[in-house]
Coordinates of C-alpha atoms in Angstrom, one line a residue:
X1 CA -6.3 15.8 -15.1
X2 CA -5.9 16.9 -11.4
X3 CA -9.8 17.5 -10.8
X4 CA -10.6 14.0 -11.7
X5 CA -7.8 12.4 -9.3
X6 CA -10.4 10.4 -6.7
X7 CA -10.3 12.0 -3.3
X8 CA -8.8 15.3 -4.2
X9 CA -9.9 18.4 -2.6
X10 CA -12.6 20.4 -4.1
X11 CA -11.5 23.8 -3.2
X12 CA -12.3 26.8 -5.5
X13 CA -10.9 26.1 -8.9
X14 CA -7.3 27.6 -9.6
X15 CA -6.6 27.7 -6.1
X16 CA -4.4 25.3 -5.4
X17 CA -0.9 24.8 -7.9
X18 CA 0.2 25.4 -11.1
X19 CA 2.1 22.3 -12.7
X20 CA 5.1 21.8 -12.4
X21 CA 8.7 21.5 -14.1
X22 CA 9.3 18.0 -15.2
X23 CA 12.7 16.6 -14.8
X24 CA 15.4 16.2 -17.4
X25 CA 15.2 12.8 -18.9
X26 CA 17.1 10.7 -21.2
X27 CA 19.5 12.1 -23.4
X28 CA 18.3 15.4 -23.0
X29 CA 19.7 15.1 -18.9
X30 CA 22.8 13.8 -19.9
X31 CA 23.5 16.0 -22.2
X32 CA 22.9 19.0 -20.0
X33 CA 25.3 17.1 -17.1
X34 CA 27.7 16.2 -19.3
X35 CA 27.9 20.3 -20.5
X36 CA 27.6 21.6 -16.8
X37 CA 30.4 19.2 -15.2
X38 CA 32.6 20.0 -18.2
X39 CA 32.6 23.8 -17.8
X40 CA 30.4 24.7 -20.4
X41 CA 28.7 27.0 -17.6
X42 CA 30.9 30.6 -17.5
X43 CA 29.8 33.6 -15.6
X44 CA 30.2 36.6 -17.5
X45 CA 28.7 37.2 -21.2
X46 CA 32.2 36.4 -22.8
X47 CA 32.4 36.7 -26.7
X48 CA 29.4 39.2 -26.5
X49 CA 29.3 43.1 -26.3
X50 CA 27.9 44.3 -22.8
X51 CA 24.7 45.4 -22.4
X52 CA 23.9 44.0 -26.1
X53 CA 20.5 42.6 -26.3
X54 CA 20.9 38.4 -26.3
X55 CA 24.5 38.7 -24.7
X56 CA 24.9 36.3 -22.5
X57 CA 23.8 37.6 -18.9
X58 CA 26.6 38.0 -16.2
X59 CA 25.8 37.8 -12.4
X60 CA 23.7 40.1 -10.4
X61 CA 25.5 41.9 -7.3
X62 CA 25.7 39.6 -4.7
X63 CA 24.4 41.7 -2.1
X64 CA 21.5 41.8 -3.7
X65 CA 21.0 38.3 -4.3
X66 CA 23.7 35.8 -3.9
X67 CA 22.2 32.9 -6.4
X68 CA 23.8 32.1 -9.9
X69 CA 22.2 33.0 -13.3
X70 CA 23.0 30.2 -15.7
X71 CA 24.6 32.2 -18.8
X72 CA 23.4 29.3 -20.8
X73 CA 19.6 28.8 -19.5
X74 CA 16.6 28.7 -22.2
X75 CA 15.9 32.1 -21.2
X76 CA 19.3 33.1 -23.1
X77 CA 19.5 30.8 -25.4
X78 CA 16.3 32.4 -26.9
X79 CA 17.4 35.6 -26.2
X80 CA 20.4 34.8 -28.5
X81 CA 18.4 33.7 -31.0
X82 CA 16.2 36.3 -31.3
X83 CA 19.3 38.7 -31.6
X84 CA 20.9 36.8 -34.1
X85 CA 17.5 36.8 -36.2
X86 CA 17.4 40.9 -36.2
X87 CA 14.6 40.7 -33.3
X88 CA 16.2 43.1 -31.3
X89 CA 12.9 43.6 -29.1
X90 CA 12.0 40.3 -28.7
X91 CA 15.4 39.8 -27.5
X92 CA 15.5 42.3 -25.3
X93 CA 12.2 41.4 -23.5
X94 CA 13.5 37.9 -22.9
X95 CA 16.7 39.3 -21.6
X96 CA 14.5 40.2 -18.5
X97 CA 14.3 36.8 -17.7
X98 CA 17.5 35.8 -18.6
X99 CA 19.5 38.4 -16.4
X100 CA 17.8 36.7 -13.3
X101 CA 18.9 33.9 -11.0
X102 CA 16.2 31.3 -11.8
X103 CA 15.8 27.9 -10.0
X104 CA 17.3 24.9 -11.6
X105 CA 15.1 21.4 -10.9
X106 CA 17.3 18.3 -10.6
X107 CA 16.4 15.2 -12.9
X108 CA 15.9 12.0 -12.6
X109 CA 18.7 10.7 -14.4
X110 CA 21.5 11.2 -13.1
X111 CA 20.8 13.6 -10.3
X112 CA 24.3 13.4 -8.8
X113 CA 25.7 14.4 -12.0
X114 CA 23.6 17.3 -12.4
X115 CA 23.4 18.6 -8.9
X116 CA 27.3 18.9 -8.9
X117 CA 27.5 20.6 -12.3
X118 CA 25.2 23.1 -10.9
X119 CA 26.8 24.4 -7.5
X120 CA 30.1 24.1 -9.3
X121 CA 29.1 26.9 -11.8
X122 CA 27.7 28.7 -9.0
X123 CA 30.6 28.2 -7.0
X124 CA 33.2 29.3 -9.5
X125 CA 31.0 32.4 -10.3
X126 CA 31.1 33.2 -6.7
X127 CA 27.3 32.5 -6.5
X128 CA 24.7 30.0 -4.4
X129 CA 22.9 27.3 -6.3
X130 CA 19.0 27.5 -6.3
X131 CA 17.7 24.1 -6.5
X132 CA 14.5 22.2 -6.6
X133 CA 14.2 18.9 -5.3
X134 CA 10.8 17.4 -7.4
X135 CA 10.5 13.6 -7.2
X136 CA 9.0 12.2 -4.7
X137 CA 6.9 9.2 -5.1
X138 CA 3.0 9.9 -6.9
X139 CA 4.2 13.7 -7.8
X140 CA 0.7 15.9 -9.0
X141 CA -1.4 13.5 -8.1
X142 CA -1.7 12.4 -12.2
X143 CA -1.8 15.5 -13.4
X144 CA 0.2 17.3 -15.7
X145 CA 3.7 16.6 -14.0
X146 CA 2.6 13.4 -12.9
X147 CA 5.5 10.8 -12.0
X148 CA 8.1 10.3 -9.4
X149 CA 10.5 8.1 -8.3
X150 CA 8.7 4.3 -8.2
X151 CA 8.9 3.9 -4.0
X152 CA 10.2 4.9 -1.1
X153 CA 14.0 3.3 -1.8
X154 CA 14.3 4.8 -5.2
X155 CA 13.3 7.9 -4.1
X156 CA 16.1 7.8 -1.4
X157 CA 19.0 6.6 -3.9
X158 CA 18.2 9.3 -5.9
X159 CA 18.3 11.5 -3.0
X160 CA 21.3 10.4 -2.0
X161 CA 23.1 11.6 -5.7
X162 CA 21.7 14.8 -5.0
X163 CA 23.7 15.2 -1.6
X164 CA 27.0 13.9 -3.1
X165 CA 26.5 16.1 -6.0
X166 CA 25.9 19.5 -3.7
X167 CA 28.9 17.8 -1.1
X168 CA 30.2 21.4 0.7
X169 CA 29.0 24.3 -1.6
X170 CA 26.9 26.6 -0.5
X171 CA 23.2 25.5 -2.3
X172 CA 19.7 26.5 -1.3
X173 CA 17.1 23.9 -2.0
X174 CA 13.4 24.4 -2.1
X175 CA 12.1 20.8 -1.2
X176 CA 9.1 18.9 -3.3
X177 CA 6.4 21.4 -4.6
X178 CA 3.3 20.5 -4.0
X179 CA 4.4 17.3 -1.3
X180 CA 2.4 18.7 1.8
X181 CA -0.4 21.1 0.5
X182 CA -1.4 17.7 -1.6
X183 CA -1.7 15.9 1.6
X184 CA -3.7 18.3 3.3
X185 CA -5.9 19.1 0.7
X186 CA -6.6 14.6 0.5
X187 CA -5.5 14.9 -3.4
X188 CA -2.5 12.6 -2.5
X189 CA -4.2 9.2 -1.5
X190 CA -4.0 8.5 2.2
X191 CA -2.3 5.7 2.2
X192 CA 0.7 7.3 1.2
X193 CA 1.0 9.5 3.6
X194 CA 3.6 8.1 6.4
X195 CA 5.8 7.3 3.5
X196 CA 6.0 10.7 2.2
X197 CA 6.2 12.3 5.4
X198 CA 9.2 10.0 6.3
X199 CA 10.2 10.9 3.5
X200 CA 10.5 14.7 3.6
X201 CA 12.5 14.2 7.3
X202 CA 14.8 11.9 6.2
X203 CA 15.5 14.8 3.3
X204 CA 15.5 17.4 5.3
X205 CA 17.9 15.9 7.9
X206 CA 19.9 15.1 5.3
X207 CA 20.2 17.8 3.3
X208 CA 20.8 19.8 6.4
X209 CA 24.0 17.9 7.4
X210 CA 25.7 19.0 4.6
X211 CA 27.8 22.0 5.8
X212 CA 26.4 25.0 3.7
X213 CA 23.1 23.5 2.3
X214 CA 19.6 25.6 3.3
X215 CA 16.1 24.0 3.0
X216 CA 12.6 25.3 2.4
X217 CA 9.6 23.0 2.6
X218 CA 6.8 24.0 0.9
X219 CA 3.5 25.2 2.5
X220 CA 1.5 26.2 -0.7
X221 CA -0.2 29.6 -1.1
X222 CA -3.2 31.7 0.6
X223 CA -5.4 30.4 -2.2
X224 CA -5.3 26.8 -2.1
X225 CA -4.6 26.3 1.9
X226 CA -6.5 29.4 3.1
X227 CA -6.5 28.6 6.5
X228 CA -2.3 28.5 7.2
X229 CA -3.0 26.5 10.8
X230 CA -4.1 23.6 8.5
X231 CA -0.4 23.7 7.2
X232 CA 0.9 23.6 10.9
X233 CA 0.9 19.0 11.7
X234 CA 2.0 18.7 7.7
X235 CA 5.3 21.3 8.4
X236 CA 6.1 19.6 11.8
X237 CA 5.6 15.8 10.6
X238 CA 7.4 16.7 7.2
X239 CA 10.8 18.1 10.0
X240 CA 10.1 22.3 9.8
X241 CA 12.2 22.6 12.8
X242 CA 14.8 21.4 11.1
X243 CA 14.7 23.0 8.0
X244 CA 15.5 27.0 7.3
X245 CA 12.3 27.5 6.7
X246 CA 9.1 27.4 4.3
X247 CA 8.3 28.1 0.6
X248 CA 5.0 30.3 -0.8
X249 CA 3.7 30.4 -4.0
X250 CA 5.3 28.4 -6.2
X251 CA 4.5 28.5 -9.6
X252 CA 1.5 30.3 -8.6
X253 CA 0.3 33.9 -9.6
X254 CA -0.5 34.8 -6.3
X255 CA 0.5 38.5 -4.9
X256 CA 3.7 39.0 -2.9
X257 CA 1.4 40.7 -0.3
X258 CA -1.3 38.2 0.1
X259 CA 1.9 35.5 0.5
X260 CA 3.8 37.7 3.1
X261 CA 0.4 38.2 5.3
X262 CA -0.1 34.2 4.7
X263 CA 3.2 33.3 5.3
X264 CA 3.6 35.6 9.0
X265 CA 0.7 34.0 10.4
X266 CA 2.0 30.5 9.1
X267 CA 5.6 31.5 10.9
X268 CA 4.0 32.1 14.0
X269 CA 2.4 28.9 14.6
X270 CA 6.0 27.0 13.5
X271 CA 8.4 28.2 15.6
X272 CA 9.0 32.0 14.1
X273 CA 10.2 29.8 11.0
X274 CA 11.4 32.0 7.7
X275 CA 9.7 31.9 4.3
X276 CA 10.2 32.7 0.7
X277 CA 8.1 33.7 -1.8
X278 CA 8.2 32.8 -5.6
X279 CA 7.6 36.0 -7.5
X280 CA 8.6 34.8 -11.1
X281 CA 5.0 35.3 -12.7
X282 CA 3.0 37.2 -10.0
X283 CA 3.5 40.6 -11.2
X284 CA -0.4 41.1 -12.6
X285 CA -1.0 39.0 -9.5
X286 CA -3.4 35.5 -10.3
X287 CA -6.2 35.7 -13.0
X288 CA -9.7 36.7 -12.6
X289 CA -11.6 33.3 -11.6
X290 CA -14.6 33.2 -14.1
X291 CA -15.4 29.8 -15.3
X292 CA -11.8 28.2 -16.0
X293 CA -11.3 25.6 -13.9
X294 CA -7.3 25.8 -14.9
X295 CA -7.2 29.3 -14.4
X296 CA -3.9 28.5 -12.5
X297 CA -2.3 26.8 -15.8
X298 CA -0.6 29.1 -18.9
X299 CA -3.3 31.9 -17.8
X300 CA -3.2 35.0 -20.2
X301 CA -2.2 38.4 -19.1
X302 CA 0.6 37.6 -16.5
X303 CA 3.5 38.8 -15.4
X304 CA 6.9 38.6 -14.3
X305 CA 7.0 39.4 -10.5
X306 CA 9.5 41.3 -8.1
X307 CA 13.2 40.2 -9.3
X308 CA 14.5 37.7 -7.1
X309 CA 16.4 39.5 -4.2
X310 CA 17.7 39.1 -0.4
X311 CA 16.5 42.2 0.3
X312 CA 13.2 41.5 1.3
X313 CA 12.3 44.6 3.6
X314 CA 11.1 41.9 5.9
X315 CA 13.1 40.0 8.7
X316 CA 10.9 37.1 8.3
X317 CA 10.7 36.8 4.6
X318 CA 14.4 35.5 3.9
X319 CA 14.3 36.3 -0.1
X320 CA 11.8 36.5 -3.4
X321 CA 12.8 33.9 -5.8
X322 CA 12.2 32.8 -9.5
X323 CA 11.2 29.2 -8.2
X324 CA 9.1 28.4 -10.9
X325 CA 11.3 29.1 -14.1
X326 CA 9.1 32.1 -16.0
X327 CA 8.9 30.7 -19.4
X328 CA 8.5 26.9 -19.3
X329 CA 5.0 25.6 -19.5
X330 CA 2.6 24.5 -16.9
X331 CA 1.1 21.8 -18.7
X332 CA -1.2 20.8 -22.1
X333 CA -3.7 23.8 -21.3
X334 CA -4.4 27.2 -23.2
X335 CA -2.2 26.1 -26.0
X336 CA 1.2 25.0 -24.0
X337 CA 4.0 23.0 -24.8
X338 CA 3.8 20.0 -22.1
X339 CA 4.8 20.8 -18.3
X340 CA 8.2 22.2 -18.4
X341 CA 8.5 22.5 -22.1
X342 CA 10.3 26.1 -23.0
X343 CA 7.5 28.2 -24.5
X344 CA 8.9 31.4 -26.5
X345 CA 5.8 33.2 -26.7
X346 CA 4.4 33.0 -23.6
X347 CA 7.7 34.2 -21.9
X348 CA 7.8 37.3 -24.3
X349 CA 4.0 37.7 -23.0
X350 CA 5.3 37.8 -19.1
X351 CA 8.1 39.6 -20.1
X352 CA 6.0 42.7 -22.3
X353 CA 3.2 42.6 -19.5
X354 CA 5.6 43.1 -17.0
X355 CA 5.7 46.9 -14.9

């Protein structure tokens, strides 16, 4: 449990993360490579009538937003299932989340693999991959996505898969969740510290020497760092002014308001730096506080937020993205599958709640 991790912060409860996706392992990851390098990935709803609830979902305009939707995600595969089973409403609320570009997180197994199936579909769709870097070393503090890779030079090897797997398609990558907000708020234990912050530049450079790659750090949310100058030395040791930018919210319920206020005054302390914001469950905003001290994990009552899109309104807010992937689990709390775990009836519950 992340409240009984010694040294952690004690900031107001359900302030500071919801858990996060765990990666593919086993079988189960190469299985999903072996599909994705082998084509199995198309970009229209072929073999289904258009528009029909469950078919499976096409691209977005690009102008709009220029990342893939995986025709073949949970999202429609349970959308397909409800169709075939008659459950044409059910199907049809899940096809909210299945028509959107949602981010895929890279596993531990075989990351080059995976990372390369991925931008490939996106590339042959005409599309950006949206990926999410989550491994480094004593991840969520032994919470509900607890792990990592074992040190330093495992971490960096499996790094390294990820960059030949992207090579020079165009990919956005949103760079270790929770990494720097768990350093500031001492829940990460202080020896670690140089480590991971070595670690994060040497990623960043990296990752930004690929020709078409973009990189977001992440900085948290107004509700767990509430002051954003205490984000400032984290950002600059972790190599912000070498990465695109920073990331807000993820996997949190926060509003898109209270992130673009947080996230302006955060920019102008790191260089004018651009942000995103992960809207995928933040459409009913966070839940009321009360006594819950998990009121950030599988709350009731939420809701799928803005649909992910480029067209932000705001030059410094580069895009609102489905980070965290509406649907899956945020841990072994309020009934949930473990983190990451598809949960049908808590996506139909985003999906009916949402405006």
């Amino acid at each position: 449990m992340y409240g009984n991790v010694q040294g952690s912060g004690s900031g107001p409860p359900g302030e500071r993360r919801a858990a996060r996706r765990r990666g593919l392992s086993g079988a189960a990851a190469a299985l999903g490579a072996l599909l994705l390098v082998s084509g199995c990935f198309s970009s229209s709803g072929d073999g289904e009538e258009d528009g029909k609830a469950g078919a499976r979902p096409g691209q977005q305009p690009r102008s709009t937003v220029p990342y893939w939707v995986n025709p073949d995600g949970k999202a429609a595969q349970q959308a397909a299932t409800y169709a075939k089973s008659d459950k044409t409403d059910e199907a049809e609320q899940i096809d909210k989340i299945a028509a959107q570009p949602v981010a895929e997180w890279i596993g531990v197994e075989d990351p080059e693999r995976e990372a390369r199936g991925f931008t490939e579909a996106a590339a042959k769709a005409g599309r950006e991959a949206l990926l999410v870097l989550y491994n480094i070393p004593h991840r969520d503090c032994g919470s509900y996505s607890k792990g990592g890779a074992a040190d330093g030079n495992a971490y960096r090897a499996w790094l390294d898969g990820v960059l030949k797997g992207i090579g020079d398609r165009p990919t956005t990558v949103v760079l270790e969740p929770d990494a720097l907000p768990h350093i500031e708020d001492r829940c990460t234990p202080e020896q670690f510290h140089e480590e991971r912050y070595a670690l994060l530049t040497e990623a960043v450079g990296k990752l930004k020497a690929l020709p078409h790659t973009k990189v977001y750090l992440d900085a948290g949310n107004p509700h767990w760092i509430k002051d954003p100058g205490r984000m400032v030395e984290p950002l600059k040791r972790a190599g912000i002014a070498q990465a695109d930018g920073f990331a807000l919210n993820i996997s949190n319920f926060q509003t898109t308001e209270e992130n673009r206020t947080y996230g302006k005054r955060l920019s102008s302390m790191v260089g004018g730096k651009h942000f995103v914001i992960d809207t995928s469950r933040n459409g009913n905003g966070p839940a009321p506080g009360g006594d819950d001290p998990e009121n950030w994990c599988n709350p009731r009552g939420r809701a799928l937020g803005t649909a992910p899109t480029v067209r932000t309104g705001d030059p410094l807010v580069d895009a609102y993205l489905w980070i965290k992937r509406p649907g899956e689990s945020d841990g072994t709390c309020k009934g949930g599958p473990k983190a990451g775990d598809w949960w049908p009836e808590y996506a139909l519950e985003l999906a009916r709640n949402t405006k």
